């Protein structure tokens, strides 16, 4: 039963991270968006296993 639930892709975190990259490219303040992306699990996409 412990393997029955698998984590999904953190969509909201990825949205905030992509917004941070977009703001960084434009030269606007981007740090807040990167922090929100981190808090909502956006960096967890780099640890996902593809099995």
mmCIF file with all atom_site columns, C-alpha atoms in Angstrom:
data_model
loop_
_atom_site.group_PDB
_atom_site.id
_atom_site.type_symbol
_atom_site.label_atom_id
_atom_site.label_alt_id
_atom_site.label_comp_id
_atom_site.label_asym_id
_atom_site.label_entity_id
_atom_site.label_seq_id
_atom_site.pdbx_PDB_ins_code
_atom_site.Cartn_x
_atom_site.Cartn_y
_atom_site.Cartn_z
_atom_site.occupancy
_atom_site.B_iso_or_equiv
_atom_site.pdbx_formal_charge
_atom_site.auth_seq_id
_atom_site.auth_comp_id
_atom_site.auth_asym_id
_atom_site.auth_atom_id
_atom_site.pdbx_PDB_model_num
ATOM 1  C CA . UNK A 1 1  ? 0.000  0.000  0.000   1.00 0.00 ? 1  UNK A CA 1
ATOM 2  C CA . UNK A 1 2  ? 2.803  2.567  0.546   1.00 0.00 ? 2  UNK A CA 1
ATOM 3  C CA . UNK A 1 3  ? 3.583  2.536  -3.179  1.00 0.00 ? 3  UNK A CA 1
ATOM 4  C CA . UNK A 1 4  ? -0.040 3.053  -4.180  1.00 0.00 ? 4  UNK A CA 1
ATOM 5  C CA . UNK A 1 5  ? 0.156  6.847  -4.106  1.00 0.00 ? 5  UNK A CA 1
ATOM 6  C CA . UNK A 1 6  ? 2.672  8.511  -6.380  1.00 0.00 ? 6  UNK A CA 1
ATOM 7  C CA . UNK A 1 7  ? 3.398  12.213 -6.474  1.00 0.00 ? 7  UNK A CA 1
ATOM 8  C CA . UNK A 1 8  ? 2.372  14.133 -9.516  1.00 0.00 ? 8  UNK A CA 1
ATOM 9  C CA . UNK A 1 9  ? 4.044  16.984 -11.311 1.00 0.00 ? 9  UNK A CA 1
ATOM 10 C CA . UNK A 1 10 ? 3.930  20.213 -9.271  1.00 0.00 ? 10 UNK A CA 1
ATOM 11 C CA . UNK A 1 11 ? 2.085  22.283 -11.871 1.00 0.00 ? 11 UNK A CA 1
ATOM 12 C CA . UNK A 1 12 ? 1.685  25.435 -9.779  1.00 0.00 ? 12 UNK A CA 1
ATOM 13 C CA . UNK A 1 13 ? 5.348  25.414 -8.796  1.00 0.00 ? 13 UNK A CA 1
ATOM 14 C CA . UNK A 1 14 ? 6.401  25.015 -12.418 1.00 0.00 ? 14 UNK A CA 1
ATOM 15 C CA . UNK A 1 15 ? 4.096  27.870 -13.398 1.00 0.00 ? 15 UNK A CA 1
ATOM 16 C CA . UNK A 1 16 ? 5.729  30.172 -10.849 1.00 0.00 ? 16 UNK A CA 1
ATOM 17 C CA . UNK A 1 17 ? 9.231  29.093 -11.919 1.00 0.00 ? 17 UNK A CA 1
ATOM 18 C CA . UNK A 1 18 ? 8.480  29.715 -15.573 1.00 0.00 ? 18 UNK A CA 1
ATOM 19 C CA . UNK A 1 19 ? 7.103  33.126 -14.659 1.00 0.00 ? 19 UNK A CA 1
ATOM 20 C CA . UNK A 1 20 ? 10.327 33.851 -12.745 1.00 0.00 ? 20 UNK A CA 1
ATOM 21 C CA . UNK A 1 21 ? 12.403 32.948 -15.808 1.00 0.00 ? 21 UNK A CA 1
ATOM 22 C CA . UNK A 1 22 ? 10.212 35.150 -18.006 1.00 0.00 ? 22 UNK A CA 1
ATOM 23 C CA . UNK A 1 23 ? 10.479 38.080 -15.587 1.00 0.00 ? 23 UNK A CA 1
ATOM 24 C CA . UNK A 1 24 ? 14.255 37.566 -15.337 1.00 0.00 ? 24 UNK A CA 1
ATOM 25 C CA . UNK A 1 25 ? 14.567 37.701 -19.128 1.00 0.00 ? 25 UNK A CA 1
ATOM 26 C CA . UNK A 1 26 ? 12.595 40.951 -19.272 1.00 0.00 ? 26 UNK A CA 1
ATOM 27 C CA . UNK A 1 27 ? 14.637 42.550 -16.492 1.00 0.00 ? 27 UNK A CA 1
ATOM 28 C CA . UNK A 1 28 ? 11.727 42.810 -14.062 1.00 0.00 ? 28 UNK A CA 1
ATOM 29 C CA . UNK A 1 29 ? 11.855 41.700 -10.393 1.00 0.00 ? 29 UNK A CA 1
ATOM 30 C CA . UNK A 1 30 ? 11.803 37.899 -10.418 1.00 0.00 ? 30 UNK A CA 1
ATOM 31 C CA . UNK A 1 31 ? 12.972 36.753 -6.977  1.00 0.00 ? 31 UNK A CA 1
ATOM 32 C CA . UNK A 1 32 ? 9.484  36.600 -5.470  1.00 0.00 ? 32 UNK A CA 1
ATOM 33 C CA . UNK A 1 33 ? 8.288  34.326 -8.272  1.00 0.00 ? 33 UNK A CA 1
ATOM 34 C CA . UNK A 1 34 ? 11.273 32.020 -7.816  1.00 0.00 ? 34 UNK A CA 1
ATOM 35 C CA . UNK A 1 35 ? 10.593 31.789 -4.071  1.00 0.00 ? 35 UNK A CA 1
ATOM 36 C CA . UNK A 1 36 ? 6.934  30.981 -4.715  1.00 0.00 ? 36 UNK A CA 1
ATOM 37 C CA . UNK A 1 37 ? 7.974  28.340 -7.233  1.00 0.00 ? 37 UNK A CA 1
ATOM 38 C CA . UNK A 1 38 ? 10.246 26.795 -4.625  1.00 0.00 ? 38 UNK A CA 1
ATOM 39 C CA . UNK A 1 39 ? 7.539  26.863 -1.951  1.00 0.00 ? 39 UNK A CA 1
ATOM 40 C CA . UNK A 1 40 ? 4.994  25.212 -4.224  1.00 0.00 ? 40 UNK A CA 1
ATOM 41 C CA . UNK A 1 41 ? 7.402  22.420 -5.153  1.00 0.00 ? 41 UNK A CA 1
ATOM 42 C CA . UNK A 1 42 ? 8.575  23.571 -8.559  1.00 0.00 ? 42 UNK A CA 1
ATOM 43 C CA . UNK A 1 43 ? 12.122 22.346 -7.949  1.00 0.00 ? 43 UNK A CA 1
ATOM 44 C CA . UNK A 1 44 ? 10.766 18.860 -7.200  1.00 0.00 ? 44 UNK A CA 1
ATOM 45 C CA . UNK A 1 45 ? 10.412 18.255 -10.920 1.00 0.00 ? 45 UNK A CA 1
ATOM 46 C CA . UNK A 1 46 ? 14.168 17.688 -11.094 1.00 0.00 ? 46 UNK A CA 1
ATOM 47 C CA . UNK A 1 47 ? 13.872 14.712 -8.706  1.00 0.00 ? 47 UNK A CA 1
ATOM 48 C CA . UNK A 1 48 ? 11.052 12.898 -10.504 1.00 0.00 ? 48 UNK A CA 1
ATOM 49 C CA . UNK A 1 49 ? 11.822 9.337  -11.546 1.00 0.00 ? 49 UNK A CA 1
ATOM 50 C CA . UNK A 1 50 ? 10.743 8.278  -14.981 1.00 0.00 ? 50 UNK A CA 1
ATOM 51 C CA . UNK A 1 51 ? 10.003 4.567  -14.598 1.00 0.00 ? 51 UNK A CA 1
#
